[in-house]
XYZ file of C-alpha atoms in Angstrom:
487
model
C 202.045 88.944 398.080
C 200.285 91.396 400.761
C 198.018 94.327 399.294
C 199.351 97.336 400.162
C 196.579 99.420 398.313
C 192.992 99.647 399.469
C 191.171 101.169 396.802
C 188.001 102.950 397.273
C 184.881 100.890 396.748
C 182.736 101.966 394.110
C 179.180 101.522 392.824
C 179.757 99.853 389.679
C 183.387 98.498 389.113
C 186.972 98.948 390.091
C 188.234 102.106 388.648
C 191.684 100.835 389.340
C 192.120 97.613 387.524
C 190.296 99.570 384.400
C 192.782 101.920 384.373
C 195.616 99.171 384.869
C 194.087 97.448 381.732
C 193.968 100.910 379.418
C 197.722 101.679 380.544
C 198.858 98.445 379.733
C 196.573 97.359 376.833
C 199.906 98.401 374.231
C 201.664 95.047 375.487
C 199.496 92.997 372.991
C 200.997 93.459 369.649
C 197.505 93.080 367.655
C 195.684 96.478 367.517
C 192.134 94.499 366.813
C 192.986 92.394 369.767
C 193.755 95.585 371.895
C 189.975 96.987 370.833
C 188.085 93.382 371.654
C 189.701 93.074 375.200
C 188.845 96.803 375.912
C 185.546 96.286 374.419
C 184.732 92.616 376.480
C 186.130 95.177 379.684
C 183.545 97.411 379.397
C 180.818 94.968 378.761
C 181.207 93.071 381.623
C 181.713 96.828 383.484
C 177.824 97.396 382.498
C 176.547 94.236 383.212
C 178.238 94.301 387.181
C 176.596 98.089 387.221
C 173.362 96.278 386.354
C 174.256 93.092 388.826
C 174.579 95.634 391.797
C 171.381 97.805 390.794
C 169.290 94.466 390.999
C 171.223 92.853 394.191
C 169.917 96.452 395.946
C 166.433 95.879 394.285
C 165.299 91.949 394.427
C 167.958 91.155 397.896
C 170.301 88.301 398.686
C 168.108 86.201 396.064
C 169.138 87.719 393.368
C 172.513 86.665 393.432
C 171.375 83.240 391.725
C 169.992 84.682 389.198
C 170.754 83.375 385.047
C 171.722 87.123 384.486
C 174.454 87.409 387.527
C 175.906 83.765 385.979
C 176.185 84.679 383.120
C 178.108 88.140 384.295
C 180.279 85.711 386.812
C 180.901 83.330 383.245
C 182.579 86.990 381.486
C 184.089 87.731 384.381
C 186.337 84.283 384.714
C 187.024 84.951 380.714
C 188.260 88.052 381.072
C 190.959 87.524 383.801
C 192.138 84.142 382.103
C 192.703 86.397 378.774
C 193.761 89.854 380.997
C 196.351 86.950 382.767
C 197.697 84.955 379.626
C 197.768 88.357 377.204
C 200.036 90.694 379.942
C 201.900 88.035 381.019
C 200.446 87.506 384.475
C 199.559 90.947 385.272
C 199.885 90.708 388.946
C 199.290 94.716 389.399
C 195.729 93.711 387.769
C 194.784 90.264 389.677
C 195.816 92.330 393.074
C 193.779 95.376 392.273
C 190.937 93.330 391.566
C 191.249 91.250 394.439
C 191.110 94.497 396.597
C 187.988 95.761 395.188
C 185.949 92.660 395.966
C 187.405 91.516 398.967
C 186.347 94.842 400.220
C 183.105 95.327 398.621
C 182.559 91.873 400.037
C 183.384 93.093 403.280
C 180.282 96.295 403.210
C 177.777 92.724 402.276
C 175.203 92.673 404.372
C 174.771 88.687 403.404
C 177.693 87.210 402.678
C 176.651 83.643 402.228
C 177.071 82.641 398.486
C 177.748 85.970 397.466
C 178.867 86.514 394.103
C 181.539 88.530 395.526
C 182.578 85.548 396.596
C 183.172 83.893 393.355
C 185.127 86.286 391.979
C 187.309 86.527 394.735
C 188.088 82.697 394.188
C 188.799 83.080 390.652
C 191.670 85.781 391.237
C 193.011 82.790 393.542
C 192.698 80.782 391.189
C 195.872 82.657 388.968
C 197.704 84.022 391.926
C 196.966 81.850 395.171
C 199.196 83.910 397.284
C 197.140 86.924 397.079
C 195.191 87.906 400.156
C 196.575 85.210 402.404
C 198.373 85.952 405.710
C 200.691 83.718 407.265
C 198.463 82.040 409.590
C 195.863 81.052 407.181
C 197.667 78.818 404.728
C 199.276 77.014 408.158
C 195.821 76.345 408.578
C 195.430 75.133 405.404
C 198.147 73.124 404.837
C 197.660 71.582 408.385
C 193.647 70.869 406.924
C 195.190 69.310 403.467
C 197.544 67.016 405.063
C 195.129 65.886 407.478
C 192.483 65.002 404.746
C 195.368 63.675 402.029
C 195.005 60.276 402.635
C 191.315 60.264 402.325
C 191.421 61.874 398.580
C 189.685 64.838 399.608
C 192.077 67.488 399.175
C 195.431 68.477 397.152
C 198.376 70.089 399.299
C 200.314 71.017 395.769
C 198.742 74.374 395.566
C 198.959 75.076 399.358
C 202.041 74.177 399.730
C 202.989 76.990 396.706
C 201.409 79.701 398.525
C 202.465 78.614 402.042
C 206.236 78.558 400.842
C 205.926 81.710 399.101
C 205.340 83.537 402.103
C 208.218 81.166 404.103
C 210.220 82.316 401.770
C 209.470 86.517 402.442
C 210.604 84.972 406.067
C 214.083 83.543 404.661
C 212.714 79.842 406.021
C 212.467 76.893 404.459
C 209.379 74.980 403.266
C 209.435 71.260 403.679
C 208.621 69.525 400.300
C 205.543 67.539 399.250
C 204.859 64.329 399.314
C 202.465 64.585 396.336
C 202.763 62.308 392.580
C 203.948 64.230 390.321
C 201.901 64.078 387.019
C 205.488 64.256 384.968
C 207.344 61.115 384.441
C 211.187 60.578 384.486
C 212.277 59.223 380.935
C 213.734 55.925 381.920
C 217.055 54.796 379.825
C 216.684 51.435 378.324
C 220.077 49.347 376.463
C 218.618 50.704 373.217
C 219.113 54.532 374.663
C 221.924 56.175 372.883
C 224.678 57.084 375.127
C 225.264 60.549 373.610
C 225.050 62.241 369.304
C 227.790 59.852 367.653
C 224.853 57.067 368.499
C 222.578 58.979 366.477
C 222.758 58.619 362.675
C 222.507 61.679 360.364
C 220.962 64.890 361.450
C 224.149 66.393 361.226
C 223.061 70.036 361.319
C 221.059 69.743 363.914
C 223.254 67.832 365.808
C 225.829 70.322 365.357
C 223.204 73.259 366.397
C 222.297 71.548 369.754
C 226.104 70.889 370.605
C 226.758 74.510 369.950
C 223.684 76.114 371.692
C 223.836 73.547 374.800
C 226.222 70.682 375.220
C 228.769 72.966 374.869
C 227.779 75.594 377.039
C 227.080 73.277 379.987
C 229.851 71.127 379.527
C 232.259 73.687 379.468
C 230.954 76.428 381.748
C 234.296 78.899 381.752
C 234.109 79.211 378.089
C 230.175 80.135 378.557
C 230.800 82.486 380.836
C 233.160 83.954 378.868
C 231.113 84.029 375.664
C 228.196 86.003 377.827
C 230.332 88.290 379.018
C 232.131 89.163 375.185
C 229.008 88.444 372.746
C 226.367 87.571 375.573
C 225.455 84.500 374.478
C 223.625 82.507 376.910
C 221.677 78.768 377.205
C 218.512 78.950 375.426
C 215.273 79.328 377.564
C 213.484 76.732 375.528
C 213.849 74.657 372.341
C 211.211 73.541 369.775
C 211.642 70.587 368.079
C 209.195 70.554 364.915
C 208.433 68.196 362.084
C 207.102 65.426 360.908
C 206.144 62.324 363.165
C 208.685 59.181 363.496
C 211.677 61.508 362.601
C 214.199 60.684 366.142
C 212.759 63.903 368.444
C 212.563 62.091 371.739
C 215.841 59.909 370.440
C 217.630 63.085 370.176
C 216.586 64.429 373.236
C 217.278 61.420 374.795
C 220.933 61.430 372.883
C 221.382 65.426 374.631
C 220.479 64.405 377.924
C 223.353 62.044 377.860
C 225.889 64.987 376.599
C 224.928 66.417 379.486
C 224.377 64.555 382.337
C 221.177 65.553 383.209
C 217.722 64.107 383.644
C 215.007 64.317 381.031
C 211.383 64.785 382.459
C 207.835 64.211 380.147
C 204.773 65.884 380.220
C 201.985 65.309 377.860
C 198.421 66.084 377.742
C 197.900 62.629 378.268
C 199.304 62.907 381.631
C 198.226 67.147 382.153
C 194.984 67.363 380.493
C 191.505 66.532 382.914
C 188.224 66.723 382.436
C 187.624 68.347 385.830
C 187.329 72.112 385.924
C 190.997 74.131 386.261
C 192.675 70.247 386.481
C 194.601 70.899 383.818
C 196.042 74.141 384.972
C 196.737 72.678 388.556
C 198.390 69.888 387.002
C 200.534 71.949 384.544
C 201.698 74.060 387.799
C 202.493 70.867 390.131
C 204.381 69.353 387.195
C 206.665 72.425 387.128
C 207.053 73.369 390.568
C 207.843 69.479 390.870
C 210.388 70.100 388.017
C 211.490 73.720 389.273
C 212.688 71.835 392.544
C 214.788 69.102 390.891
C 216.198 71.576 388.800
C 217.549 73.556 392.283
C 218.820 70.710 393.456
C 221.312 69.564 390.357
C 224.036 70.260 389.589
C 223.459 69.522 385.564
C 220.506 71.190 384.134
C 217.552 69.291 384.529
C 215.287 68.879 380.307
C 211.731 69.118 380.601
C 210.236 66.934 377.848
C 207.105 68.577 376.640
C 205.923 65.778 373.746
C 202.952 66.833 371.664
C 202.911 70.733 372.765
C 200.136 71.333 369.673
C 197.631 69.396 372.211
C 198.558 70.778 375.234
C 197.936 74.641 374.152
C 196.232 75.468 370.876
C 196.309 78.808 368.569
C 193.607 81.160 370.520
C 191.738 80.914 367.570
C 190.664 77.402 367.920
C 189.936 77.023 371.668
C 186.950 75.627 372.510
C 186.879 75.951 376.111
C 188.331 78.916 378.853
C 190.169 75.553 380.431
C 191.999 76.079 377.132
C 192.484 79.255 377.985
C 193.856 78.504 381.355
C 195.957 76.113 380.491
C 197.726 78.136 377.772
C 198.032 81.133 380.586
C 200.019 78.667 382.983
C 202.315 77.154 380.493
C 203.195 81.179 379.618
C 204.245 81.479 383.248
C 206.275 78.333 383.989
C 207.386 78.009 380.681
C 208.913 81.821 381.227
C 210.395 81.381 384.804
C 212.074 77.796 383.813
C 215.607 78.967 382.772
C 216.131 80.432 386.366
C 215.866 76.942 387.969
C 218.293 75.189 385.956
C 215.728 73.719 383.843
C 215.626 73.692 380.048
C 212.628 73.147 378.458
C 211.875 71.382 375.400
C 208.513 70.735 372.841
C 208.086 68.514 370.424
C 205.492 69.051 368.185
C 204.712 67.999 364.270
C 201.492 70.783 363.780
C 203.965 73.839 364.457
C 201.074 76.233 363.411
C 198.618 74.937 365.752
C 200.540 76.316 369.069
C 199.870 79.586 370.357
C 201.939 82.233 369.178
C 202.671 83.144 372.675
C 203.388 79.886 373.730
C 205.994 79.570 370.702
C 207.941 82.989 371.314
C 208.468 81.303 374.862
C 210.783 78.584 373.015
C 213.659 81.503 371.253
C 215.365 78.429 369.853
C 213.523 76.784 367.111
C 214.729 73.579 365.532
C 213.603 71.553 362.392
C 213.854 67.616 362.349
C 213.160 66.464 359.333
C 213.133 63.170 357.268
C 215.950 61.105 357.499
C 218.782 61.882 354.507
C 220.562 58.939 352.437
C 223.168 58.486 354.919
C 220.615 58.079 357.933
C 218.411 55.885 356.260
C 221.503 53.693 355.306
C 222.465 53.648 358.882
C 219.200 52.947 359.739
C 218.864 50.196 357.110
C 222.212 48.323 358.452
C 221.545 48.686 361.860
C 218.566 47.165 361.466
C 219.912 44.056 359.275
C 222.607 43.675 361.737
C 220.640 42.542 364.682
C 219.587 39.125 361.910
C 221.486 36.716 361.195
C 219.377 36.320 357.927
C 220.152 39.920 357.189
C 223.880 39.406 356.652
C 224.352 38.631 353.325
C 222.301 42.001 352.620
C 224.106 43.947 354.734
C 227.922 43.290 352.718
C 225.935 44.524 349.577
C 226.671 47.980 349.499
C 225.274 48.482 346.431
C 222.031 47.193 347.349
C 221.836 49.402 350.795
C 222.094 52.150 348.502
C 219.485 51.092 346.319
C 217.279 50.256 349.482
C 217.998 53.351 350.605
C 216.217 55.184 347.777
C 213.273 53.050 347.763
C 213.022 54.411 351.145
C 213.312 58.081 350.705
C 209.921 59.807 352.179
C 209.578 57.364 354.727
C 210.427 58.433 358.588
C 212.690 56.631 360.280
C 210.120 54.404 362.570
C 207.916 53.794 359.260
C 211.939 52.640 357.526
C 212.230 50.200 360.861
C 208.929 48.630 360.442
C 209.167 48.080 356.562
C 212.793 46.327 357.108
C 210.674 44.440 359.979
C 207.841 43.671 356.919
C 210.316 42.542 354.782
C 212.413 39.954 357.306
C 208.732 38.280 357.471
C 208.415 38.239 353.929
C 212.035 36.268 353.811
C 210.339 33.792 356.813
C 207.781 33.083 355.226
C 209.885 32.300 351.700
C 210.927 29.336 353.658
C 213.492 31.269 355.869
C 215.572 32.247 353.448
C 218.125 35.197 353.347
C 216.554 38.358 353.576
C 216.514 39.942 350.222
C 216.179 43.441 348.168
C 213.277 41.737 346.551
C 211.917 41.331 350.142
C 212.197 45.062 350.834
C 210.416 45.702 347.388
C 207.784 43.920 348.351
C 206.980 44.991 351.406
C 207.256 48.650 350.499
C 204.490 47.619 348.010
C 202.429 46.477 350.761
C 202.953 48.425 353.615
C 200.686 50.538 354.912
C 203.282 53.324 356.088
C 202.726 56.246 354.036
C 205.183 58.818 352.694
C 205.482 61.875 353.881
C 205.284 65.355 352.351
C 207.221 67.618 354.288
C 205.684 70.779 353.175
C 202.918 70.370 355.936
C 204.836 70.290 358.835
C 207.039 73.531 357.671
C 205.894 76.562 359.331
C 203.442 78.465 356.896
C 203.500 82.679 357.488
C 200.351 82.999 356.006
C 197.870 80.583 357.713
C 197.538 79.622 361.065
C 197.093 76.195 360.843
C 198.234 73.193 359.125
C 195.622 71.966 356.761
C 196.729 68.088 356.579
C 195.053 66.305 353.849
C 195.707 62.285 354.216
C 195.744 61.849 350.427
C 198.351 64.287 350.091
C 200.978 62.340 352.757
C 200.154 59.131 350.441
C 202.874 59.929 347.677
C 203.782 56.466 346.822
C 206.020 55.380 343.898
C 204.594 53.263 341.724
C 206.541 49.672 341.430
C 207.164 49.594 338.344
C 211.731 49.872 337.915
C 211.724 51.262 341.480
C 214.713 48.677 342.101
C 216.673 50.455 339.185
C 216.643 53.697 340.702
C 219.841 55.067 340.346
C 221.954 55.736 343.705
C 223.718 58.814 342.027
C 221.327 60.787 341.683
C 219.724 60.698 345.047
């Protein structure tokens, strides 16, 4: 974006961006909040007074100082919260650029200047800001000459340079850099669409209703936006307990659909290298953003374990966390407009950011399997064993079995069946038996699950999870005489 505005250049701070921040301050919904930003503001407003004082006094040398570090340290806070709080806050990142790229400009020494470092941080959140034309050419011509040495990343260039193509109406040629997503690969045990998945019959129906149907059937969307304005959902949260079917399912609406699921993870975003993470987070969606514009189905971004990829403000440990958060609250937002539907997973619902879950406006529970799933599960898995037959044409004893398995998720149901067909090996491989399943329960170390802790809670912030709490376990004793009925 070009700077239009060349603010005056003043002795202690920019006048400007202070004023931005008290106008806009009302966008953050927590009065106390509000105060502390406005507060940190005018902190780090007195210590740059006292930074330029003592540049004037002790020279050039002072710039190295603990004190100006420290200010530089505040500084870099205060934009990643200013950025991730306002939603951006462009106005504020280009005012501030303004200021220092012309107070840099009056520097007698301009060599290391702290100026500088500030200057570097605003292009850190908005990379297109103070570039012209002919200086990200140059850069992208330097990146792709040093690309196959390591040395630099073209992602980022390439952003800025095609942001400015694009002011031009030309096109941008695309990069030839890895992705740090990953295309979920179908397998012969990938259902082909919901009828292969068993139970979950509200939420199946909710997901047909809020996006197979809509996509599928694109007149009678358009129709109900233009009558009760009803439109695709810019995200969906998937919540609950581990080993309850979420990437199944997602796999399952894919197929509805036609369209390609993508994964990110931290295991695949997060770095241990300084504003990694963030870079990552933005090449995985600009990577995404593109496949999107190019199908004709909308394209599902996968995004498995959200709680570790962006945690409630109040436990950050780190301003990469910050960072991180900030840039999932921008491509996270601007998804929907390139045919891309995004989707978390998470089972510590509390632990995201608030923020980051208001960007997700459909929010949907998946819970433990019910009697009919787990008796699904149950003969599906018996089916696959020839051992398993004579089990499987008992009716009466899948019903039983699946009571002993109520609490259990439905990977922790598939291993215990798995525990209980060695059990029948080892017997002298004989038929696999109720007795079998009974025993294995008894053994295994899958634990029950207690669903409360994975519910949202509106009074706490996070989810306190106490292992001897998920260990409900029925004791043995007449567990095969459980009644079916009253299940």
């Amino acid at each position: 974006m070009q700077i239009n505005y060349i603010s005056p250049v003043t002795f202690g701070y920019s006048k400007r961006s202070q004023k931005y921040l008290e106008d806009n301050i009302g966008k953050i919904e927590d009065p106390a909040l509000q105060s502390a930003v406005l507060d940190y503001s005018k902190t780090c407003n007195q210590m740059e007074d006292t930074v330029k004082i003592n540049e004037k006094k002790k020279g050039a040398k002072y710039n190295n100082s603990d004190y100006v570090g420290l200010f530089l340290s505040m500084k870099d806070t205060l934009l990643s919260n200013v950025v991730m709080l306002l939603d951006g806050a462009d106005e504020y990142l280009e005012s501030e650029y303004d200021y220092y790229s012309s107070s840099l400009k009056r520097c007698k020494n301009k060599d290391k200047n702290w100026r500088q470092n500030i200057l570097d941080q605003i292009r850190f959140w908005n990379s297109d800001i103070g570039k012209t034309d002919e200086e990200i050419k140059n850069e992208l011509e330097e990146a792709r000459k040093y690309k196959a040495t390591g040395q630099m990343q073209i992602a980022d260039v390439l952003k800025t340079y095609g942001a400015h193509k694009e002011r031009n109406e030309d096109k941008v040629s695309s990069t030839d850099e890895e992705p740090v997503v990953e295309k979920l690969a179908r397998t012969e045990f990938s259902p082909k669409g919901m009828d292969d998945v068993m139970g979950m019959e509200k939420l199946k129906s909710e997901l047909t209703e809020d996006v197979i149907e809509p996509v599928n059937n694109p007149e009678q969307a358009k129709l109900d936006l233009i009558e009760y304005g009803k439109r695709l959902p810019s995200g969906i949260l998937l919540y609950g307990p581990p080993g309850c079917g979420k990437t199944y399912i997602i796999e399952a609406l894919s197929a509805e659909i036609g369209g390609d699921v993508y994964v990110m993870n931290n295991a695949n975003t997060g770095s241990k290298f300084v504003n990694q993470t963030s870079n990552n987070i933005r090449q995985s969606f600009e990577y995404i953003y593109k496949k999107g514009d190019e199908s004709e189905k909308p394209v599902i971004l996968f995004m498995d374990e959200l709680d570790a990829m962006t945690s409630d403000r109040d436990n950050f440990q780190s301003n990469e966390d910050i960072k991180a958060t900030a840039a999932l609250l921008k491509y996270i937002e601007g998804a929907k407009a390139h045919n891309v539907i995004v989707i978390g997973a998470t089972n510590k619902y509390d632990m995201i950011d608030p923020a980051i879950r208001r960007r997700f406006d459909t929010k949907r529970y998946v819970g433990l399997p019910d009697k009919k799933q787990r008796m699904s599960l149950l003969a599906n898995n018996l089916s696959k064993k020839s051992k398993g037959q004579k089990l499987l044409e008992d009716k009466e004893a899948l019903e039983v079995l699946a009571g002993l398995s109520d609490g259990y998720s439905c990977h922790s149901i598939n291993i215990i069946a798995d525990d209980a067909s060695m059990l029948a090996l080892k017997r002298g491989r004989a038929d696999i038996s109720l007795e079998d399943f009974d025993n294995a329960i008894s053994e295994t170390d899958e634990e029950k699950i207690d669903e409360a802790l994975y519910k949202p809670k509106s009074n706490k912030k996070t989810i306190g999870f106490a292992p001897s709490a998920a260990m409900v376990l029925k004791p043995r004793t007449d567990r095969l005489a459980l009644d079916p009925k009253k299940e």
